[in-house]
Short mmCIF file of C-alpha atoms and ligand atoms in Angstrom, two decimals:
data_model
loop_
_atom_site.label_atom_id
_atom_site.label_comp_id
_atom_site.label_asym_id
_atom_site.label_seq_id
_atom_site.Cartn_x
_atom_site.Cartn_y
_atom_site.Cartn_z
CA UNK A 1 -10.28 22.94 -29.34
CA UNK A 2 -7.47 20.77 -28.17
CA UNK A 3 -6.54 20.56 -23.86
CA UNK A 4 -3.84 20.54 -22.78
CA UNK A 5 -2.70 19.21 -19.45
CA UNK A 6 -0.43 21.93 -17.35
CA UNK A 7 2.20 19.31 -17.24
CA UNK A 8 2.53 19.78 -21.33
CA UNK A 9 1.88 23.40 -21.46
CA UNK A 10 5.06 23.63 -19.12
CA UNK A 11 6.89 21.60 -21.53
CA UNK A 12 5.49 23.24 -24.18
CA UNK A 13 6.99 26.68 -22.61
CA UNK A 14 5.18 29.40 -24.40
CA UNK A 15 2.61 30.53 -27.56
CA UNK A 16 -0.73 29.56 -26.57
CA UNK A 17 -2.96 26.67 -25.21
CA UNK A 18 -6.16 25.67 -23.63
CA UNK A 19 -6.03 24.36 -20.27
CA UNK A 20 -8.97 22.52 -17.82
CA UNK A 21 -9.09 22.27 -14.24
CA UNK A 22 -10.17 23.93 -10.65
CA UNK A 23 -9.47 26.98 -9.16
CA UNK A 24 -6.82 25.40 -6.10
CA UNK A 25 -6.60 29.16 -4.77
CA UNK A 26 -7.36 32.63 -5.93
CA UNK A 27 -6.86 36.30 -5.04
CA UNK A 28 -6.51 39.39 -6.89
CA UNK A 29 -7.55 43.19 -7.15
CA UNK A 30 -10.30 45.25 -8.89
CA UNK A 31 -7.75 45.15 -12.12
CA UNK A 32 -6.43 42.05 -11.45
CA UNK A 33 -7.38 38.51 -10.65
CA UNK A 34 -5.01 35.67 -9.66
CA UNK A 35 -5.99 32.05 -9.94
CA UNK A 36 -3.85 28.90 -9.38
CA UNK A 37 -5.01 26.04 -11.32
CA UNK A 38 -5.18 22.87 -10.65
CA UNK A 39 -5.73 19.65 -12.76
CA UNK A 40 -3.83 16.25 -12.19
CA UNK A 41 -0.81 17.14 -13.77
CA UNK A 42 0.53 20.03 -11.52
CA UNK A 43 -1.10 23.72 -10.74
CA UNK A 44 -0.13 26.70 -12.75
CA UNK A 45 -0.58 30.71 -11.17
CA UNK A 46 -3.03 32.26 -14.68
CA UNK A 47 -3.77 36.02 -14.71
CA UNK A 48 -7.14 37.45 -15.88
CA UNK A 49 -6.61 41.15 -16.32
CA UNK A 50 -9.77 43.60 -16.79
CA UNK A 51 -8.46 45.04 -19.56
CA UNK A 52 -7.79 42.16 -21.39
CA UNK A 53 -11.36 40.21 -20.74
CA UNK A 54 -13.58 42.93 -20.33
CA UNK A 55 -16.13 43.90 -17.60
CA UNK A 56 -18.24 41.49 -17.89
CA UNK A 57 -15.59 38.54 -18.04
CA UNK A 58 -14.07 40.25 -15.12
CA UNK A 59 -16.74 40.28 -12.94
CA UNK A 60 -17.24 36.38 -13.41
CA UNK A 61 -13.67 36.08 -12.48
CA UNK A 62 -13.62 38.39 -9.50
CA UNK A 63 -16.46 35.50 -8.06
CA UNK A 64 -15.03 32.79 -8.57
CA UNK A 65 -14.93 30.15 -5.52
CA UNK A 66 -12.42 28.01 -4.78
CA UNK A 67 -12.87 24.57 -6.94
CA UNK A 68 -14.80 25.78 -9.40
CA UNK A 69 -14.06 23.70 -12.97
CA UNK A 70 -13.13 26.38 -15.83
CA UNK A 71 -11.50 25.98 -19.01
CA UNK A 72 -8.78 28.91 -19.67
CA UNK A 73 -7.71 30.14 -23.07
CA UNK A 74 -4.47 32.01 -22.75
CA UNK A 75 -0.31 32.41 -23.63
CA UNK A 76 2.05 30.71 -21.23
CA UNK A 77 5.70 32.14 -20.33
CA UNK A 78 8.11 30.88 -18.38
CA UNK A 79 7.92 33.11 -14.90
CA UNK A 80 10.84 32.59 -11.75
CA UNK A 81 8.41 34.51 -9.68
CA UNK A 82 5.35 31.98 -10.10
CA UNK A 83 5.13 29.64 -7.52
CA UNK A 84 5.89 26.97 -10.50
CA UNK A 85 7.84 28.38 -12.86
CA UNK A 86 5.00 29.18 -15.78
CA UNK A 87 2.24 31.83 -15.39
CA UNK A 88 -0.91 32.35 -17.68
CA UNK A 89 -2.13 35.49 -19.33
CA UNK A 90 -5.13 34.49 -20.15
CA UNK A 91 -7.44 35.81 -22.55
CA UNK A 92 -10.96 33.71 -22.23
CA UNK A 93 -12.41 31.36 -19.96
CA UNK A 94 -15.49 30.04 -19.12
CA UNK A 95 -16.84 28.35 -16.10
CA UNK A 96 -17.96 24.80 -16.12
CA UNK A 97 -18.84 24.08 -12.66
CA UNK A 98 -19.72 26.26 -9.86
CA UNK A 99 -18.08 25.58 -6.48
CA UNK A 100 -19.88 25.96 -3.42
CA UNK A 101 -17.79 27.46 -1.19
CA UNK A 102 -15.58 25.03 -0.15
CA UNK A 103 -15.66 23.10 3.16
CA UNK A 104 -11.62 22.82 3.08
CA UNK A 105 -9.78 25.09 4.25
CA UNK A 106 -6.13 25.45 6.01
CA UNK A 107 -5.70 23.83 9.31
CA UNK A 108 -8.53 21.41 10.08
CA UNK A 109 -8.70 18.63 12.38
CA UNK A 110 -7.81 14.94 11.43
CA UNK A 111 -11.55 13.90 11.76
CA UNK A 112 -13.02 17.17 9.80
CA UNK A 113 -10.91 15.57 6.68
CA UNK A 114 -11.70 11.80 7.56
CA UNK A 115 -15.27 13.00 7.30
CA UNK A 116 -14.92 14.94 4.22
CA UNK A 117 -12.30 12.19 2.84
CA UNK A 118 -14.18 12.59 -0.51
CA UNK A 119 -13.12 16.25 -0.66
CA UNK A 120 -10.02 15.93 0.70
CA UNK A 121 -9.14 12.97 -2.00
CA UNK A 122 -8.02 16.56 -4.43
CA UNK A 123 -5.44 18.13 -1.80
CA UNK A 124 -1.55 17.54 -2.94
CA UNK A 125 -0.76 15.51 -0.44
CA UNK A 126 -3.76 12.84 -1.24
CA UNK A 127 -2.97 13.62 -5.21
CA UNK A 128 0.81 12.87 -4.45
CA UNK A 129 -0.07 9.30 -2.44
CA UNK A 130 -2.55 8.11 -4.81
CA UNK A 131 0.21 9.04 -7.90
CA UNK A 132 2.95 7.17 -6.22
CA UNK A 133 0.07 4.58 -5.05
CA UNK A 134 -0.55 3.77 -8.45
CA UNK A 135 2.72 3.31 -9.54
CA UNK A 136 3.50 0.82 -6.25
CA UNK A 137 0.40 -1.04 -8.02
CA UNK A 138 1.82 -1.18 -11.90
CA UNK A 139 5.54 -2.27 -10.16
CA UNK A 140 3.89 -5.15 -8.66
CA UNK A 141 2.46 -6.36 -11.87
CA UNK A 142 5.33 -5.62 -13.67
CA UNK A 143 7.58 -7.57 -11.23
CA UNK A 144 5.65 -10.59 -11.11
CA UNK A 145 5.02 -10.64 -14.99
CA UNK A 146 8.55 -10.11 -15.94
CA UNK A 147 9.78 -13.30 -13.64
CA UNK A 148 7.02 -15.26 -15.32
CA UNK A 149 4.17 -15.53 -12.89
CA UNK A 150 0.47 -15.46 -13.95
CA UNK A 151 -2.01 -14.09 -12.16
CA UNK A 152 -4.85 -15.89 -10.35
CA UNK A 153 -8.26 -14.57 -8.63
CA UNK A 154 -9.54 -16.78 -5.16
CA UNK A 155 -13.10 -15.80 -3.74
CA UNK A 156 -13.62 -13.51 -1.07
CA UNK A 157 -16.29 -14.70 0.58
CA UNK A 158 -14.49 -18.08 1.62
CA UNK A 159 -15.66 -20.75 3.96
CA UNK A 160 -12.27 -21.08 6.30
CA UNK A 161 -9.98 -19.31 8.32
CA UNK A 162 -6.56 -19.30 7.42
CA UNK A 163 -5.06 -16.46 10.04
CA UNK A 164 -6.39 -16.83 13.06
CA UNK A 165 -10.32 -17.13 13.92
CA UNK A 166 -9.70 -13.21 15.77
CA UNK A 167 -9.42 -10.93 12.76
CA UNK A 168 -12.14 -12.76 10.75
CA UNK A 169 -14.80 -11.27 9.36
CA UNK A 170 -18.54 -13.23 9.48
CA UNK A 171 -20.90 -12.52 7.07
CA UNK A 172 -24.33 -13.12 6.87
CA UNK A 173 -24.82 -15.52 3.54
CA UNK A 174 -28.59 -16.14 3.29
CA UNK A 175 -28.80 -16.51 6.70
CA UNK A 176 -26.01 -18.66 6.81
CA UNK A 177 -22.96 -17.96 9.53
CA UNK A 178 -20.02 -19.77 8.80
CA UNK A 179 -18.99 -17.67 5.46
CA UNK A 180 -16.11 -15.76 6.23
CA UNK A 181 -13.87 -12.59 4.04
CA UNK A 182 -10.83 -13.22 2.89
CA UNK A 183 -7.97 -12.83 5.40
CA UNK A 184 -5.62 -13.95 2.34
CA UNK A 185 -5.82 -15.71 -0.84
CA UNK A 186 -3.40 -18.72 0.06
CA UNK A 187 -5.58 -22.03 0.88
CA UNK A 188 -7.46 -21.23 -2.59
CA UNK A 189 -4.35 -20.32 -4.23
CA UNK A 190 -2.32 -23.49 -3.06
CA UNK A 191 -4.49 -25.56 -5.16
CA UNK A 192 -4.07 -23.29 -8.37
CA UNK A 193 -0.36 -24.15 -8.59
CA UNK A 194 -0.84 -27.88 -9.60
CA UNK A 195 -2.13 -26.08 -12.99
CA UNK A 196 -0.08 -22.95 -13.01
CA UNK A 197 2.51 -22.80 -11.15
CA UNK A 198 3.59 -19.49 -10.52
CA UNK A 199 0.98 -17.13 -9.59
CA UNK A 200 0.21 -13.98 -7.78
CA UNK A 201 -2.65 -11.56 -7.40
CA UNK A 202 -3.29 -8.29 -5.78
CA UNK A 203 -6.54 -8.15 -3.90
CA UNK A 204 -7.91 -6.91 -0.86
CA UNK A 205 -8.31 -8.70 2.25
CA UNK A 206 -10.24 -8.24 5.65
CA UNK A 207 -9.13 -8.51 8.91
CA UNK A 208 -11.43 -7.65 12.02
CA UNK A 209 -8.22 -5.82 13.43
CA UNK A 210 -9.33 -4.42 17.03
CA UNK A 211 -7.11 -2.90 18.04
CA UNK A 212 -5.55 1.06 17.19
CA UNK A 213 -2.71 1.09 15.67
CA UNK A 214 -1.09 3.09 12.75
CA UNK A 215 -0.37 -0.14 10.91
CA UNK A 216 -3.84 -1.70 10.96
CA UNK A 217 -6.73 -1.26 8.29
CA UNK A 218 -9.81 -3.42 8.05
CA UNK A 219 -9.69 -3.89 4.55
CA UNK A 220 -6.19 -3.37 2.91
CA UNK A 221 -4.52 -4.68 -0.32
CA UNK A 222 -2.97 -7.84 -0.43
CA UNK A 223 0.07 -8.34 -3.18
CA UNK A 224 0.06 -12.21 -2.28
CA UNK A 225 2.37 -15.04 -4.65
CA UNK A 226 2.57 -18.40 -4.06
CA UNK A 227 5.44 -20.91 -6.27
CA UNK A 228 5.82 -24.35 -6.91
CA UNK A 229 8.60 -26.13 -6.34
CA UNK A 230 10.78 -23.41 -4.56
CA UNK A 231 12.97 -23.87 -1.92
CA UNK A 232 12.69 -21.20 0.91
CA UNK A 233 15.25 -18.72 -0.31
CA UNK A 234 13.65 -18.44 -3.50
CA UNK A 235 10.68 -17.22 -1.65
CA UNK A 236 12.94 -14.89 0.08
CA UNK A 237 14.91 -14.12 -3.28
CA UNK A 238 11.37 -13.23 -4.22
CA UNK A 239 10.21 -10.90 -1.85
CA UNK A 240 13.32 -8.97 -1.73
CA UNK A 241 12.94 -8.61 -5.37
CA UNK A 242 9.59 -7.27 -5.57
CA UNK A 243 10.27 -4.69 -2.53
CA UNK A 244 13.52 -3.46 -4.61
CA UNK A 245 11.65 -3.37 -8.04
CA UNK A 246 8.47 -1.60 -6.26
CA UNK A 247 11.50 1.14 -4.52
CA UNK A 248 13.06 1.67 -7.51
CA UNK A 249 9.59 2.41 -9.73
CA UNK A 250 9.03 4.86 -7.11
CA UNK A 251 12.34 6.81 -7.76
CA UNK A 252 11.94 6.50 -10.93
CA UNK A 253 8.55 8.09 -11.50
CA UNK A 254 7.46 10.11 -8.51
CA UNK A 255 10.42 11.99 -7.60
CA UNK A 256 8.11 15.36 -7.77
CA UNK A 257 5.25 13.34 -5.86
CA UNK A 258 7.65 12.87 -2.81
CA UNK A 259 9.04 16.28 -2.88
CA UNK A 260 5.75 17.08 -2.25
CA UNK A 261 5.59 14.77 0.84
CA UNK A 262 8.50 16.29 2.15
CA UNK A 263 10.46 12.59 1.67
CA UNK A 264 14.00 12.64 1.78
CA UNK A 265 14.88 9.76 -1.02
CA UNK A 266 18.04 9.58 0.87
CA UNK A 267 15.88 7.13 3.11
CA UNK A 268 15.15 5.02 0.19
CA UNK A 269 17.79 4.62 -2.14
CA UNK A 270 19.75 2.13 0.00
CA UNK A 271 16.95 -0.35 -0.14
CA UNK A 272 17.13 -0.20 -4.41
CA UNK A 273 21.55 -0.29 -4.00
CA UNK A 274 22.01 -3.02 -0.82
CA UNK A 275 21.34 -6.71 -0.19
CA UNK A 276 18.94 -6.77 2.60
CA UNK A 277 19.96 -8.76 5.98
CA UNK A 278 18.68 -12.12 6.61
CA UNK A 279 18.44 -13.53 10.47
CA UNK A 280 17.09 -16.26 12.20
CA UNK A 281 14.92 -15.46 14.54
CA UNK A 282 17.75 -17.01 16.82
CA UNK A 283 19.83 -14.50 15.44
CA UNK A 284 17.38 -11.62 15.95
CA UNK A 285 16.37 -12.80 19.70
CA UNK A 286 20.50 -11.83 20.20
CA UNK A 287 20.97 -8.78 18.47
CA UNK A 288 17.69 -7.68 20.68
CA UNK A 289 19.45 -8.48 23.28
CA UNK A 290 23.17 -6.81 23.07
CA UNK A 291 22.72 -4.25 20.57
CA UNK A 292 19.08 -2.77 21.95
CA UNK A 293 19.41 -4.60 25.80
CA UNK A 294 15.76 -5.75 24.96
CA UNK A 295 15.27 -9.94 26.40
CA UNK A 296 12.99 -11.80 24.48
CA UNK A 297 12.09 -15.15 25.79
CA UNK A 298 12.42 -18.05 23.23
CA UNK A 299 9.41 -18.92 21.75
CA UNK A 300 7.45 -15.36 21.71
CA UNK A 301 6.48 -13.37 18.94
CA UNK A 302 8.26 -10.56 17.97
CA UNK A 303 6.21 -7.44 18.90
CA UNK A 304 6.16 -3.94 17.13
CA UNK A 305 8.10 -2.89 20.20
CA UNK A 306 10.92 -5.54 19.07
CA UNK A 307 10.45 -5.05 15.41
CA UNK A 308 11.34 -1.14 15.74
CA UNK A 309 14.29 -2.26 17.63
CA UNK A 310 15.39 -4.47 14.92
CA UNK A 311 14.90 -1.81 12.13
CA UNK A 312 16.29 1.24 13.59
CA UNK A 313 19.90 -1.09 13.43
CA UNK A 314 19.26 -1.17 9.65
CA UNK A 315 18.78 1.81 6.63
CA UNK A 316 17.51 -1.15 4.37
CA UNK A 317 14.30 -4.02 5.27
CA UNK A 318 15.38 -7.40 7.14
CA UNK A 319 14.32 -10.49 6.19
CA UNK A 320 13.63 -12.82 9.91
CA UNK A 321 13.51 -16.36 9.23
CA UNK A 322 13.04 -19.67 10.80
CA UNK A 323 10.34 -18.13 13.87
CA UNK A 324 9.08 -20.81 16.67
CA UNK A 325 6.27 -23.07 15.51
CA UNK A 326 3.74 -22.21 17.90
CA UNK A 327 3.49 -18.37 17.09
CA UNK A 328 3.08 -19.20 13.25
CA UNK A 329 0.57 -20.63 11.14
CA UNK A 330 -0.76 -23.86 10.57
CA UNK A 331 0.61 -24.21 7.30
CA UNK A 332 4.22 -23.34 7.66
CA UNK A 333 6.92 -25.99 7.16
CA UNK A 334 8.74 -27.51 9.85
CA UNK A 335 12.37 -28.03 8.16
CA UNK A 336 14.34 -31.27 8.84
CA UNK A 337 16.66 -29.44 10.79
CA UNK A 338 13.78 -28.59 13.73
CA UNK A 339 15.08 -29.27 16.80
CA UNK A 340 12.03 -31.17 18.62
CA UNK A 341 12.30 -29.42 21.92
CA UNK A 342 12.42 -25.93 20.33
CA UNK A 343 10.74 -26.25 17.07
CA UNK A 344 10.73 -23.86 14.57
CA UNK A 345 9.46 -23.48 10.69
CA UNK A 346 10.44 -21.92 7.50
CA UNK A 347 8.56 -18.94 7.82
CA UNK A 348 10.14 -15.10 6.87
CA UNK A 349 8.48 -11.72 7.85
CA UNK A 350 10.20 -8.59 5.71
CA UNK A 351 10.74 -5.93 8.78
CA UNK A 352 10.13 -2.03 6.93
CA UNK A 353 13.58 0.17 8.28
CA UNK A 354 12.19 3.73 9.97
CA UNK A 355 9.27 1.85 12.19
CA UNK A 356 7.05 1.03 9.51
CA UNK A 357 6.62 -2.90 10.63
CA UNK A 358 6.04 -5.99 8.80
CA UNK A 359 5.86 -5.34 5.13
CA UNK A 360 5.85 -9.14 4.25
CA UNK A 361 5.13 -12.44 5.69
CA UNK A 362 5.76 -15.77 4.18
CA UNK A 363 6.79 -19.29 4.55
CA UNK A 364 7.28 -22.62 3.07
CA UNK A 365 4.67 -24.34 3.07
CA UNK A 366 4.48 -27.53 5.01
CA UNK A 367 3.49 -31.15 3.31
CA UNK A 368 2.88 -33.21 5.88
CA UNK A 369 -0.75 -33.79 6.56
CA UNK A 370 -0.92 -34.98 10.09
CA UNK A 371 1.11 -31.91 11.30
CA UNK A 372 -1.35 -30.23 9.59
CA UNK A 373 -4.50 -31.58 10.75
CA UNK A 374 -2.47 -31.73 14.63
CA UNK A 375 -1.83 -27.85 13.89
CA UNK A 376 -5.25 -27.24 12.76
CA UNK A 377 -6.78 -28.68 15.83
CA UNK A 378 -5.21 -27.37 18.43
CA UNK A 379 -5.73 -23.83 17.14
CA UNK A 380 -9.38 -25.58 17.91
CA UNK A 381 -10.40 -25.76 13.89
CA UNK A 382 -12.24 -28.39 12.52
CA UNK A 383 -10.12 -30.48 9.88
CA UNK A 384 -13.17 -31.70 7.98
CA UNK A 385 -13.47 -28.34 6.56
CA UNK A 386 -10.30 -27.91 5.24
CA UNK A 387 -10.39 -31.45 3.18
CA UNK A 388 -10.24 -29.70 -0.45
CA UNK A 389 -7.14 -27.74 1.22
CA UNK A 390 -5.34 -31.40 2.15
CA UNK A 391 -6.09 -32.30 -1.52
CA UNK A 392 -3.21 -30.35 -2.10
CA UNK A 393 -1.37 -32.79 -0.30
CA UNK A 394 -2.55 -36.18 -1.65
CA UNK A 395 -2.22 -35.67 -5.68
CA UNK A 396 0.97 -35.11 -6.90
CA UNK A 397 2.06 -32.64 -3.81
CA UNK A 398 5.12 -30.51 -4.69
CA UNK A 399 7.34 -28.20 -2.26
CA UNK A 400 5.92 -24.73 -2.02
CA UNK A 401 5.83 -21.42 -0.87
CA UNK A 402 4.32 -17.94 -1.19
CA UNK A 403 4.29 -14.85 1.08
CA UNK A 404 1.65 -12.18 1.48
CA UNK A 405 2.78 -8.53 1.00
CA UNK A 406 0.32 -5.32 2.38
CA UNK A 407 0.67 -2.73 -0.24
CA UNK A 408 -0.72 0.08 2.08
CA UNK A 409 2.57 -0.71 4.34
CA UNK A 410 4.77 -0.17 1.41
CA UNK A 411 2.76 2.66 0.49
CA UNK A 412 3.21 4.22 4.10
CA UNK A 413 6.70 3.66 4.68
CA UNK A 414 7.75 4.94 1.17
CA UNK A 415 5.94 7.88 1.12
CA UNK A 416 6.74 8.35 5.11
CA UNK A 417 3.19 8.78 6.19
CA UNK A 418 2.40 9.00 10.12
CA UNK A 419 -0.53 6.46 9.59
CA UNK A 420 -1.13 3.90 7.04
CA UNK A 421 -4.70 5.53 6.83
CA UNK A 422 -3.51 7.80 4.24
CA UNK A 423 -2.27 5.41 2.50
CA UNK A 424 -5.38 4.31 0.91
CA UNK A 425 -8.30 6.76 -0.39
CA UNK A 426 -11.25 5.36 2.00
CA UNK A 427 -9.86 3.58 5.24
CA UNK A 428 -11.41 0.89 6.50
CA UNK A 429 -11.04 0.82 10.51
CA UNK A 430 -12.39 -0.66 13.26
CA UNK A 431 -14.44 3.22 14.17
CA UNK A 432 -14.05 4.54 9.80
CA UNK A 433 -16.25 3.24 8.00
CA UNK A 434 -18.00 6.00 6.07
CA UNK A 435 -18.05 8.02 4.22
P1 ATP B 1 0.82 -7.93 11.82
O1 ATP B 1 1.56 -8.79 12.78
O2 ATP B 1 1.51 -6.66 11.47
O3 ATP B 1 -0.63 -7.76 12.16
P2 ATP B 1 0.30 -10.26 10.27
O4 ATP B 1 1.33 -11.20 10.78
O5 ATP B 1 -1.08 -10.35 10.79
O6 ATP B 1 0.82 -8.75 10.45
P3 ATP B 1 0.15 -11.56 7.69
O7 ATP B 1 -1.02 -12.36 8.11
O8 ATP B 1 1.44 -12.22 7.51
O9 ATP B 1 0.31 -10.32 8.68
O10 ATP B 1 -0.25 -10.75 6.36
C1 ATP B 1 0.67 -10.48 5.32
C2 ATP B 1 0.97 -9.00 5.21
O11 ATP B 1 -0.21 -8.23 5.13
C3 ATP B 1 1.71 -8.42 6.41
O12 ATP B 1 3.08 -8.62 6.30
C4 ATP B 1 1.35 -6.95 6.34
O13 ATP B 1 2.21 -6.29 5.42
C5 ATP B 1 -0.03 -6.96 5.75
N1 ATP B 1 -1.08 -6.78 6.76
C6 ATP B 1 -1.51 -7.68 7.66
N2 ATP B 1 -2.54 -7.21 8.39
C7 ATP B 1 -2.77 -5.95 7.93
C8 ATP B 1 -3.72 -4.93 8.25
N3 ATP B 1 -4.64 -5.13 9.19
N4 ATP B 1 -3.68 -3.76 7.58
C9 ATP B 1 -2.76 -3.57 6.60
N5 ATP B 1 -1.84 -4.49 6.25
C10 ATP B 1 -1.83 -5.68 6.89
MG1 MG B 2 -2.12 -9.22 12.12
#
């Protein structure tokens, strides 16, 4: 007997076929018995009638829970009054798995589905983020591929920091303390371009985030790239590129995935059809302050406060460039133009329109090794441990660059979720950690 998924029965359109999947809801009389089902593809409304299955049959059908797995024999026709177009009159079926009765049901709390995350995983919503998750995933891949990139693994249990000693994660290594998850791939991916050139992976990384926000996971997926000889606007070029190509696979594909999220693609399609903005962070400090009549002082991050400001100017992402040196990280470029008494490097953070943050950060990378090893101390690091990273710097160094992009961020802002925690199917947080 040959399945077929409800997706091709639809298409299919009538005559008869086999179907497999779970009962999403069911109701029906002491004649008749209604059952929506469910399998990846789409649901379908199927009618088992008395008459047609027998007593027997019937009776099986009249019990059945919620979630149970059941194959269904039966003739499709195209209905306007189903709640998808198709109904199912079936005329066998059997029962594959019994469902307890399910602990799911309409309006429960936030936590009651964290905790039963495992359950939830099979609503629409979760099926519809995981579809157009997926297809964020193959874009990436596809993007890098098709511009000639090859893609590179790094460890994650590494032995420095490389964003800041606050969000790092110890682990205990035989007893050992000073073994570390990754926070990114880049100081073992710097030394893989001397070979290759061009590479990019997509990984997770860990960051001991502590504080609540709806941006923030402890482990989250890291589309990271890192290029050889580029100059900074290539890097830019670059990410701009990839968020455009991911955008575009989305609109592509998942049109009936966002429907079901309630998305209005209006909201995306200008980030496929315009150039996005690129600012200084000079530039960005004024806008701040006579378009949103926000001050920033020179030399201070930009805050989510400041970021939202930025993106509620734009319908598309902004590129910020050129941020002060001190609220960056060690490895960024300085460019010749620095002015000493307010210096800045080539770093770039991608800014997500509609609130949804920093999508990307990057930079060039910089070459000199005393400002690195001055960098690395003050942020009080030891430069000993980072010798195999200065390596980079002593055999054949080349101008470089990469940037670091979180997929769940994408994920979040394209499918307009209220928290990135839906973004992924287990979220990792400073209080989630099970199930
Ligand atoms: P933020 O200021 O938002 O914490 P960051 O400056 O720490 O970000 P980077 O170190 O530049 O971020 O990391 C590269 C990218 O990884 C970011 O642009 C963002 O998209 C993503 N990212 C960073 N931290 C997290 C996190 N805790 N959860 C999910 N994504 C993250
Ligand atoms: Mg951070």
């Amino acid at each position: 007997m040959k399945f077929l998924s409800i997706k091709e029965a639809m298409d299919k359109g009538s005559g008869e076929v086999n179907l497999r999947g779970w009962v999403h809801r069911e109701r029906g009389s002491n004649k008749l018995k209604f059952i929506q089902l469910r399998d990846s593809t789409n649901i379908i409304q199927c009618i088992i009638e008395k008459s047609v299955v027998g007593d027997k049959k019937f009776d099986i059908a009249d019990k059945l829970q919620v979630e149970t797995s059941i194959t269904i024999k039966g003739k499709i026709n195209k209905d306007d009054r189903a709640p998808t177009g198709f109904e199912i009159h079936v005329s066998d079926f059997e029962v594959v798995g019994e469902s307890n009765e399910f602990p799911i049901t309409k309006d429960q709390s936030i936590e009651f589905l964290a905790d039963n995350r495992h359950l939830w995983l099979r609503s629409r919503k979760m099926t519809a983020i995981m579809k157009i998750r997926s297809t964020i995933f193959g874009a990436i891949d596809e993007y890098f591929r098709k511009e000639g990139f090859h893609e590179y693994h790094s460890p994650i249990f590494q032995s420095v920091q490389c964003e800041g000693g606050s969000t790092l994660f110890t682990v205990d290594y035989f007893g050992k303390k000073d073994v570390f998850l990754a926070q990114t791939w880049q100081l073992y991916a710097e030394p893989a371009i001397f070979a290759l050139e061009k590479i990019y992976t997509i990984a997770p990384s860990f960051r001991a985030e502590k504080s609540k926000t709806s941006r923030h996971l402890t482990e989250y997926w890291h589309a990271e790239m890192e290029v050889a000889w580029a100059k900074f606007d290539e890097i830019i070029d670059h990410g701009e590129g990839l968020i455009k190509h991911m955008v575009k696979k989305v609109l592509e594909n998942n049109k009936e995935e966002l429907k079901t999220l309630n998305r209005d693609i209006k909201k995306l399609e200008p980030t496929v059809k315009k150039k996005f903005p690129r600012m200084t962070y000079d530039e960005a400090v004024k806008l701040l302050k006579e378009k949103c009549k926000m001050k920033v002082e020179w030399g201070k991050d930009l805050r989510t406060i400041e970021e939202d400001k930025l993106s509620d100017l734009y319908d598309i992402p902004i590129a910020v460039t050129r941020y002060p040196k001190k609220v960056k990280a060690f490895y960024m470029k300085e460019p010749e133009d620095s002015d000493p008494k307010k210096p800045v490097v080539n770093g770039v953070d991608f800014i997500a329109p509609e609130h949804y943050g920093e999508i990307i950060g990057g930079s060039e990378r910089e070459s000199d090794i005393k400002k690195i090893q001055k960098r690395l101390e003050e942020d009080g690091e030891d430069p000993k441990e980072y010798e195999f990273y200065m390596d980079t710097r002593r055999y054949g160094s080349v101008p470089h660059g990469g940037f670091g992009l979180g997929v769940e961020r994408i994920i979040a802002w394209v499918c307009g979720l209220d928290n990135i925690k839906d973004a992924i199917p287990f979220p990792r947080t400073m209080i989630r950690y099970k199930p």
